[in-house]
C-alpha cells in the first residue's frame, strides 16, 4: 500500500473513531429496545459520559422502545449535547411507577441542549382513571421538564398520553420549540401541552397541540414569548394564567401569538387572573391572524377566577392588564357570546385594541360582554358592544 492510500485509510479510521467518541448510543450502555427492560441506568450512563465530553456530543436513542423510570439529567456539562431520538421512550405501565416527584424526564441546569425527534409515551390512561375515580393518586408526572436551562432546542418531538403537562419550560432562557406534537385525549385531566413560566426568549412554532387542558399555558415571569403557526384543539386554548395566585408575583410581558388555528377548543386566547390582590401584570401582548373553528370562548379575559370562591376577600384582581392587541381574528364561536372581557373592578383593563374581529355564531354575528375595560377599536369589529 503506497503512502497516500495509507494516509487515506488512517484519516477514515480517525474520523470513525472521533465520530464514535462523540456519539454515545444508549444501547452501548446497556439499554434494551424491548419496551420492558428498565433502561434508566443506561440512559444515565450515556448522559454522564456525554456531560464530561469537552467536544460537542450526541446521545443516540435508536429505533425500538425503551422503558424509562423517572430520571434527572443534570448539568452543567462541558459542551453542547444533542439527544437524537429515533425510537420511543415509554414510562412504566403502572402509573405508580412515575412516583410522586412530579416529573418523568427532567433536565436541570443544562446549557446548550437539543432534543431531536422521537416519541415519548407516558401511558397516562391508568393515572387519569385514578384521578377520575376520586381515589388517592400521585401528583402526576410532567413528561419532559427543563429547569434552569439555557439555549435549549426541542424539535420534531412527539409526546403522547402524558400523566400531567407534556412539556415544561421553567426558569429558562433562549428556548426554541419547533415541529412538536403533544397529544392526549380531550377528556384527560390537566394534560396541558406546553407550560412556560419564569422564562425569557422562548419561541414556539409549527406545532400541534391536542390535549385535555391548555394547549399552552403561560405562567408568571414569562417575557419575550413568540408563538407562530400553531394548531390548537381539542383543549382549553392558549392561556396567559392563571396569574395572581400569590400576592407578590412576577409579571408577564411581550407575548406574541400569530398565524394560528384553534379547532373545537374550549377557549381561543384567554387571560385569566385570580380575584385577589397581587403585584402581577400582563402587558404588551399581540394576538394576530388567528382562525377560530367552532371555539367555545374565542376571546376571553377572566379576572374573577376564584375556585370554590375561597381566598378572594374583595373579589378584585390586583393583576394589571394593559396594551393587549387583538387583530384579524375570525371564525366561528360554539357559544353565542364570543367576546368576553370580565376585567378587574379595582384595576380595569387598559389600552385594549380590537382591530378587524369577525366572529360568527350560527351564521350571524356573535355577542360580546365587557366590564371594566378601556381602549379603542378599529376596522370591522364583530361582535360589537365593547369599547
Short mmCIF file of C-alpha atoms in Angstrom, two decimals:
data_model
loop_
_atom_site.label_atom_id
_atom_site.label_comp_id
_atom_site.label_asym_id
_atom_site.label_seq_id
_atom_site.Cartn_x
_atom_site.Cartn_y
_atom_site.Cartn_z
CA UNK A 1 0.00 0.00 0.00
CA UNK A 2 1.51 3.34 -1.02
CA UNK A 3 1.82 6.21 1.42
CA UNK A 4 -1.15 8.14 0.02
CA UNK A 5 -3.51 5.16 0.44
CA UNK A 6 -2.18 4.55 3.95
CA UNK A 7 -2.82 8.18 4.91
CA UNK A 8 -6.36 7.99 3.47
CA UNK A 9 -7.15 4.83 5.47
CA UNK A 10 -5.74 6.39 8.65
CA UNK A 11 -7.84 9.54 8.12
CA UNK A 12 -11.02 7.43 7.68
CA UNK A 13 -10.22 5.41 10.81
CA UNK A 14 -9.55 8.58 12.78
CA UNK A 15 -12.81 10.13 11.57
CA UNK A 16 -14.76 7.00 12.54
CA UNK A 17 -13.19 6.87 16.00
CA UNK A 18 -13.81 10.57 16.62
CA UNK A 19 -17.43 10.16 15.47
CA UNK A 20 -17.82 7.21 17.83
CA UNK A 21 -16.20 9.19 20.63
CA UNK A 22 -18.70 11.99 20.07
CA UNK A 23 -21.72 9.68 19.80
CA UNK A 24 -22.98 7.76 22.81
CA UNK A 25 -25.59 5.15 21.90
CA UNK A 26 -27.70 4.20 24.91
CA UNK A 27 -27.65 0.54 23.75
CA UNK A 28 -23.86 0.53 24.23
CA UNK A 29 -24.53 1.41 27.87
CA UNK A 30 -26.95 -1.50 28.32
CA UNK A 31 -30.32 -0.10 27.21
CA UNK A 32 -32.67 -2.69 25.69
CA UNK A 33 -35.11 -1.68 22.90
CA UNK A 34 -37.78 -4.14 24.06
CA UNK A 35 -40.04 -1.72 25.98
CA UNK A 36 -39.86 -3.96 29.08
CA UNK A 37 -36.31 -3.84 30.41
CA UNK A 38 -35.56 -0.85 32.67
CA UNK A 39 -33.09 1.28 30.70
CA UNK A 40 -32.86 4.15 33.18
CA UNK A 41 -29.30 3.41 34.34
CA UNK A 42 -28.11 3.00 30.74
CA UNK A 43 -29.55 6.41 29.78
CA UNK A 44 -27.87 7.97 32.83
CA UNK A 45 -24.56 6.31 31.94
CA UNK A 46 -24.69 7.72 28.41
CA UNK A 47 -25.64 11.15 29.79
CA UNK A 48 -22.77 11.22 32.26
CA UNK A 49 -20.26 10.29 29.57
CA UNK A 50 -21.68 12.97 27.27
CA UNK A 51 -21.70 15.55 30.03
CA UNK A 52 -17.96 15.01 30.64
CA UNK A 53 -17.09 15.43 26.95
CA UNK A 54 -15.09 18.53 26.03
CA UNK A 55 -16.36 18.35 22.43
CA UNK A 56 -19.97 18.63 21.23
CA UNK A 57 -21.58 15.23 21.60
CA UNK A 58 -24.69 13.25 20.62
CA UNK A 59 -26.61 10.78 22.77
CA UNK A 60 -28.44 8.43 20.38
CA UNK A 61 -31.62 6.55 21.19
CA UNK A 62 -32.01 4.11 18.27
CA UNK A 63 -35.22 2.60 16.90
CA UNK A 64 -37.18 0.45 19.31
CA UNK A 65 -38.98 1.04 22.57
CA UNK A 66 -37.06 1.96 25.75
CA UNK A 67 -38.55 1.78 29.25
CA UNK A 68 -37.53 4.73 31.40
CA UNK A 69 -38.40 5.41 35.03
CA UNK A 70 -38.21 8.96 36.45
CA UNK A 71 -34.78 10.29 35.50
CA UNK A 72 -32.87 13.52 36.11
CA UNK A 73 -30.27 14.65 33.58
CA UNK A 74 -28.27 17.22 35.49
CA UNK A 75 -25.73 19.78 34.32
CA UNK A 76 -23.77 21.88 33.93
CA UNK A 77 -21.98 19.93 31.21
CA UNK A 78 -18.79 20.80 29.37
CA UNK A 79 -20.16 21.15 25.84
CA UNK A 80 -23.26 21.05 23.65
CA UNK A 81 -25.31 17.84 23.90
CA UNK A 82 -27.81 16.58 21.33
CA UNK A 83 -30.31 13.87 22.23
CA UNK A 84 -31.10 12.21 18.89
CA UNK A 85 -34.16 10.03 19.38
CA UNK A 86 -35.22 7.61 16.64
CA UNK A 87 -37.28 5.31 18.83
CA UNK A 88 -39.95 5.58 21.52
CA UNK A 89 -39.34 6.19 25.21
CA UNK A 90 -42.08 4.63 27.35
CA UNK A 91 -42.99 5.08 31.01
CA UNK A 92 -43.76 2.13 33.32
CA UNK A 93 -47.16 0.58 32.54
CA UNK A 94 -48.26 1.03 36.18
CA UNK A 95 -48.84 4.76 36.73
CA UNK A 96 -47.35 4.48 40.23
CA UNK A 97 -44.03 3.75 38.51
CA UNK A 98 -43.59 7.50 37.94
CA UNK A 99 -43.99 8.10 41.66
CA UNK A 100 -44.72 11.39 43.40
CA UNK A 101 -41.81 13.52 42.17
CA UNK A 102 -43.97 15.36 39.61
CA UNK A 103 -41.59 14.66 36.71
CA UNK A 104 -40.67 11.84 34.36
CA UNK A 105 -37.76 13.19 32.25
CA UNK A 106 -36.11 16.18 33.89
CA UNK A 107 -33.22 18.36 32.64
CA UNK A 108 -31.67 20.58 35.33
CA UNK A 109 -29.09 23.36 34.88
CA UNK A 110 -28.15 22.18 31.39
CA UNK A 111 -26.96 24.68 28.80
CA UNK A 112 -26.80 24.07 25.04
CA UNK A 113 -29.07 21.03 24.87
CA UNK A 114 -31.04 19.81 21.84
CA UNK A 115 -33.76 17.16 21.74
CA UNK A 116 -34.35 15.92 18.19
CA UNK A 117 -37.17 13.63 17.10
CA UNK A 118 -38.62 10.60 18.78
CA UNK A 119 -41.76 9.84 20.76
CA UNK A 120 -42.48 9.94 24.49
CA UNK A 121 -45.34 7.74 25.69
CA UNK A 122 -46.14 8.31 29.36
CA UNK A 123 -49.01 5.77 29.29
CA UNK A 124 -51.18 8.14 31.29
CA UNK A 125 -54.58 6.41 30.89
CA UNK A 126 -54.46 4.46 34.17
CA UNK A 127 -53.43 7.63 36.03
CA UNK A 128 -56.33 9.63 34.55
CA UNK A 129 -58.68 6.80 35.59
CA UNK A 130 -57.34 7.07 39.15
CA UNK A 131 -57.92 10.83 39.10
CA UNK A 132 -61.48 10.44 37.84
CA UNK A 133 -62.32 7.74 40.41
CA UNK A 134 -61.67 10.16 43.30
CA UNK A 135 -59.16 7.74 44.86
CA UNK A 136 -55.88 8.87 46.38
CA UNK A 137 -53.44 9.26 43.47
CA UNK A 138 -49.87 10.55 43.00
CA UNK A 139 -49.49 14.19 41.94
CA UNK A 140 -48.95 13.23 38.29
CA UNK A 141 -45.75 13.49 36.28
CA UNK A 142 -44.89 16.07 33.63
CA UNK A 143 -43.38 14.19 30.72
CA UNK A 144 -40.38 16.43 29.92
CA UNK A 145 -39.24 19.37 32.05
CA UNK A 146 -36.41 21.88 31.71
CA UNK A 147 -35.46 23.73 34.91
CA UNK A 148 -32.81 26.50 34.88
CA UNK A 149 -31.63 25.59 31.36
CA UNK A 150 -30.35 27.93 28.65
CA UNK A 151 -30.02 27.61 24.88
CA UNK A 152 -32.48 24.74 24.52
CA UNK A 153 -33.86 23.35 21.24
CA UNK A 154 -36.70 20.82 21.12
CA UNK A 155 -37.59 19.82 17.57
CA UNK A 156 -39.60 17.04 15.95
CA UNK A 157 -40.64 15.52 19.28
CA UNK A 158 -43.99 13.77 19.74
CA UNK A 159 -45.37 13.32 23.25
CA UNK A 160 -48.49 11.25 23.87
CA UNK A 161 -50.60 10.34 26.88
CA UNK A 162 -48.81 12.43 29.49
CA UNK A 163 -49.97 11.99 33.08
CA UNK A 164 -49.94 15.78 33.51
CA UNK A 165 -48.30 18.51 31.37
CA UNK A 166 -46.35 17.24 28.34
CA UNK A 167 -43.55 19.83 28.20
CA UNK A 168 -42.49 22.38 30.84
CA UNK A 169 -40.06 25.30 30.38
CA UNK A 170 -39.29 26.73 33.82
CA UNK A 171 -36.72 29.45 34.61
CA UNK A 172 -35.00 29.08 31.23
CA UNK A 173 -33.54 31.45 28.63
CA UNK A 174 -33.38 31.14 24.84
CA UNK A 175 -35.57 28.14 24.06
CA UNK A 176 -36.80 27.00 20.63
CA UNK A 177 -39.70 24.53 20.40
CA UNK A 178 -40.38 23.57 16.79
CA UNK A 179 -42.43 20.93 14.98
CA UNK A 180 -43.59 19.21 18.15
CA UNK A 181 -46.83 17.26 18.52
CA UNK A 182 -48.32 16.99 22.01
CA UNK A 183 -51.36 14.73 22.21
CA UNK A 184 -53.70 13.42 24.90
CA UNK A 185 -57.47 12.70 24.83
CA UNK A 186 -59.68 15.77 25.25
CA UNK A 187 -61.17 14.39 28.49
CA UNK A 188 -57.81 13.63 30.13
CA UNK A 189 -57.42 15.87 33.21
CA UNK A 190 -54.66 18.51 33.42
CA UNK A 191 -52.77 17.29 30.37
CA UNK A 192 -51.55 20.75 29.28
CA UNK A 193 -49.42 20.75 26.15
CA UNK A 194 -46.70 23.29 26.96
CA UNK A 195 -46.27 25.30 30.17
CA UNK A 196 -43.85 28.24 30.23
CA UNK A 197 -43.02 30.23 33.36
CA UNK A 198 -40.18 32.38 34.69
CA UNK A 199 -38.53 32.21 31.28
CA UNK A 200 -37.33 34.67 28.62
CA UNK A 201 -36.78 34.33 24.89
CA UNK A 202 -38.95 31.28 24.17
CA UNK A 203 -40.06 30.61 20.56
CA UNK A 204 -42.75 28.04 19.69
CA UNK A 205 -43.52 27.38 16.00
CA UNK A 206 -45.03 24.88 13.55
CA UNK A 207 -46.54 22.70 16.27
CA UNK A 208 -49.74 20.82 17.09
CA UNK A 209 -51.47 20.59 20.48
CA UNK A 210 -54.41 18.23 21.05
CA UNK A 211 -54.89 17.93 24.79
CA UNK A 212 -57.28 17.73 27.72
CA UNK A 213 -56.23 21.11 29.14
CA UNK A 214 -54.47 24.26 27.89
CA UNK A 215 -52.62 23.86 24.59
CA UNK A 216 -50.13 26.37 26.02
CA UNK A 217 -50.26 27.90 29.49
CA UNK A 218 -48.15 30.96 30.27
CA UNK A 219 -47.22 31.44 33.90
CA UNK A 220 -45.75 34.28 35.99
CA UNK A 221 -42.42 35.78 34.95
CA UNK A 222 -42.69 34.88 31.24
CA UNK A 223 -41.11 37.50 28.95
CA UNK A 224 -40.47 37.67 25.21
CA UNK A 225 -42.52 34.63 24.18
CA UNK A 226 -43.12 34.27 20.43
CA UNK A 227 -45.64 31.73 19.07
CA UNK A 228 -46.47 31.17 15.40
CA UNK A 229 -48.09 28.58 13.09
CA UNK A 230 -49.72 26.57 15.86
CA UNK A 231 -52.71 24.24 15.71
CA UNK A 232 -54.66 24.05 18.98
CA UNK A 233 -57.62 21.79 19.68
CA UNK A 234 -59.12 19.93 21.26
CA UNK A 235 -58.03 21.51 24.54
CA UNK A 236 -58.56 24.65 26.58
CA UNK A 237 -56.84 27.08 24.21
CA UNK A 238 -53.80 29.28 24.80
CA UNK A 239 -53.92 30.87 28.22
CA UNK A 240 -51.95 33.59 29.94
CA UNK A 241 -52.51 32.46 33.50
CA UNK A 242 -53.91 31.77 35.79
CA UNK A 243 -51.93 34.64 37.32
CA UNK A 244 -52.14 36.48 40.61
CA UNK A 245 -52.42 33.49 42.89
CA UNK A 246 -49.60 34.96 45.02
CA UNK A 247 -49.58 38.49 46.36
CA UNK A 248 -46.00 39.04 45.13
CA UNK A 249 -45.69 37.72 41.62
CA UNK A 250 -43.54 38.40 38.55
CA UNK A 251 -45.38 39.92 35.59
CA UNK A 252 -45.90 38.65 32.05
CA UNK A 253 -44.84 40.84 29.10
CA UNK A 254 -44.00 40.84 25.39
CA UNK A 255 -46.16 37.89 24.34
CA UNK A 256 -46.89 37.31 20.63
CA UNK A 257 -49.19 34.74 19.04
CA UNK A 258 -49.70 34.92 15.26
CA UNK A 259 -50.82 32.83 12.27
CA UNK A 260 -52.51 30.07 14.26
CA UNK A 261 -55.68 27.97 14.18
CA UNK A 262 -57.97 26.88 17.01
CA UNK A 263 -60.28 23.92 16.29
CA UNK A 264 -63.04 22.88 18.68
CA UNK A 265 -61.18 24.16 21.73
CA UNK A 266 -62.90 25.32 24.93
CA UNK A 267 -61.16 28.70 24.64
CA UNK A 268 -59.24 30.56 21.99
CA UNK A 269 -56.97 33.20 23.54
CA UNK A 270 -57.51 33.66 27.26
CA UNK A 271 -56.08 35.84 30.03
CA UNK A 272 -57.05 34.51 33.46
CA UNK A 273 -56.25 36.00 36.87
CA UNK A 274 -57.24 35.31 40.45
CA UNK A 275 -59.68 37.76 42.03
CA UNK A 276 -57.27 38.76 44.78
CA UNK A 277 -54.53 41.29 45.43
CA UNK A 278 -51.26 40.77 43.57
CA UNK A 279 -48.28 42.70 42.19
CA UNK A 280 -48.61 40.80 38.89
CA UNK A 281 -49.25 42.33 35.48
CA UNK A 282 -49.81 41.47 31.81
CA UNK A 283 -48.61 43.95 29.20
CA UNK A 284 -47.59 44.25 25.57
CA UNK A 285 -49.46 41.27 24.12
CA UNK A 286 -50.29 40.70 20.43
CA UNK A 287 -52.86 38.17 19.19
CA UNK A 288 -52.91 38.41 15.38
CA UNK A 289 -54.07 36.44 12.32
CA UNK A 290 -55.98 33.76 14.21
CA UNK A 291 -58.71 31.47 12.89
CA UNK A 292 -61.35 30.09 15.26
CA UNK A 293 -63.27 26.96 14.19
CA UNK A 294 -66.20 26.16 16.50
CA UNK A 295 -64.40 27.54 19.58
CA UNK A 296 -66.33 28.00 22.82
CA UNK A 297 -64.80 31.30 24.02
CA UNK A 298 -62.71 32.69 21.14
CA UNK A 299 -61.56 35.79 23.08
CA UNK A 300 -61.82 35.87 26.86
CA UNK A 301 -60.37 37.82 29.78
CA UNK A 302 -61.42 36.46 33.17
CA UNK A 303 -60.15 38.40 36.17
CA UNK A 304 -62.63 36.85 38.58
CA UNK A 305 -61.11 33.40 38.82
CA UNK A 306 -61.64 32.02 42.32
CA UNK A 307 -62.23 28.27 42.58
CA UNK A 308 -64.84 27.43 45.24
CA UNK A 309 -64.94 31.18 45.98
CA UNK A 310 -62.27 30.80 48.65
CA UNK A 311 -59.41 33.20 49.36
CA UNK A 312 -60.77 36.17 47.38
CA UNK A 313 -61.96 38.55 50.11
CA UNK A 314 -62.71 41.60 47.91
CA UNK A 315 -63.25 39.82 44.56
CA UNK A 316 -60.83 42.28 42.96
CA UNK A 317 -57.80 41.20 40.96
CA UNK A 318 -54.59 43.14 41.52
CA UNK A 319 -53.16 41.95 38.19
CA UNK A 320 -52.93 44.93 35.83
CA UNK A 321 -53.70 44.09 32.19
CA UNK A 322 -52.65 46.65 29.57
CA UNK A 323 -51.53 47.08 25.95
CA UNK A 324 -53.21 43.98 24.53
CA UNK A 325 -53.91 43.97 20.78
CA UNK A 326 -56.40 41.62 19.09
CA UNK A 327 -56.01 41.93 15.29
CA UNK A 328 -57.54 39.95 12.41
CA UNK A 329 -59.24 37.24 14.43
CA UNK A 330 -62.08 35.49 12.63
CA UNK A 331 -64.13 32.33 12.52
CA UNK A 332 -66.94 30.63 14.41
CA UNK A 333 -67.92 30.52 18.05
CA UNK A 334 -69.57 27.48 19.61
CA UNK A 335 -71.45 29.76 22.02
CA UNK A 336 -73.37 32.93 21.28
CA UNK A 337 -71.03 35.03 23.43
CA UNK A 338 -67.73 35.09 21.56
CA UNK A 339 -66.07 38.08 23.19
CA UNK A 340 -65.77 38.30 26.98
CA UNK A 341 -63.86 40.94 28.93
CA UNK A 342 -64.52 40.42 32.64
CA UNK A 343 -61.79 42.76 33.86
CA UNK A 344 -60.90 43.72 37.42
CA UNK A 345 -63.09 46.30 39.19
CA UNK A 346 -60.09 47.64 41.11
CA UNK A 347 -57.68 47.52 38.11
CA UNK A 348 -59.60 47.86 34.82
CA UNK A 349 -58.02 46.56 31.60
CA UNK A 350 -56.19 49.47 29.91
CA UNK A 351 -55.16 50.17 26.31
CA UNK A 352 -57.00 47.22 24.81
CA UNK A 353 -57.21 47.35 21.00
CA UNK A 354 -59.72 45.42 18.89
CA UNK A 355 -58.89 45.58 15.17
CA UNK A 356 -60.69 43.59 12.46
CA UNK A 357 -62.52 40.98 14.52
CA UNK A 358 -65.18 38.83 12.84
CA UNK A 359 -66.66 36.06 14.97
CA UNK A 360 -69.90 34.37 13.94
CA UNK A 361 -72.38 32.15 15.79
CA UNK A 362 -74.80 30.01 13.77
CA UNK A 363 -74.32 32.15 10.67
CA UNK A 364 -74.84 35.52 12.35
CA UNK A 365 -72.75 37.86 14.45
CA UNK A 366 -71.99 36.58 17.93
CA UNK A 367 -72.40 38.74 21.06
CA UNK A 368 -69.97 40.42 23.43
CA UNK A 369 -69.89 41.31 27.10
CA UNK A 370 -67.42 43.79 28.54
CA UNK A 371 -66.80 45.00 32.07
CA UNK A 372 -64.12 47.42 33.30
CA UNK A 373 -62.28 47.83 30.02
CA UNK A 374 -60.68 50.87 28.33
CA UNK A 375 -59.26 51.01 24.83
CA UNK A 376 -60.03 51.53 21.15
CA UNK A 377 -61.38 49.61 18.20
CA UNK A 378 -60.51 49.88 14.51
CA UNK A 379 -61.71 48.37 11.27
CA UNK A 380 -64.67 45.98 11.40
CA UNK A 381 -65.36 44.58 14.87
CA UNK A 382 -68.00 41.84 15.13
CA UNK A 383 -69.45 41.28 17.65
CA UNK A 384 -69.96 44.89 18.68
CA UNK A 385 -70.64 46.19 22.15
CA UNK A 386 -67.11 46.65 23.51
CA UNK A 387 -65.11 49.90 23.52
#
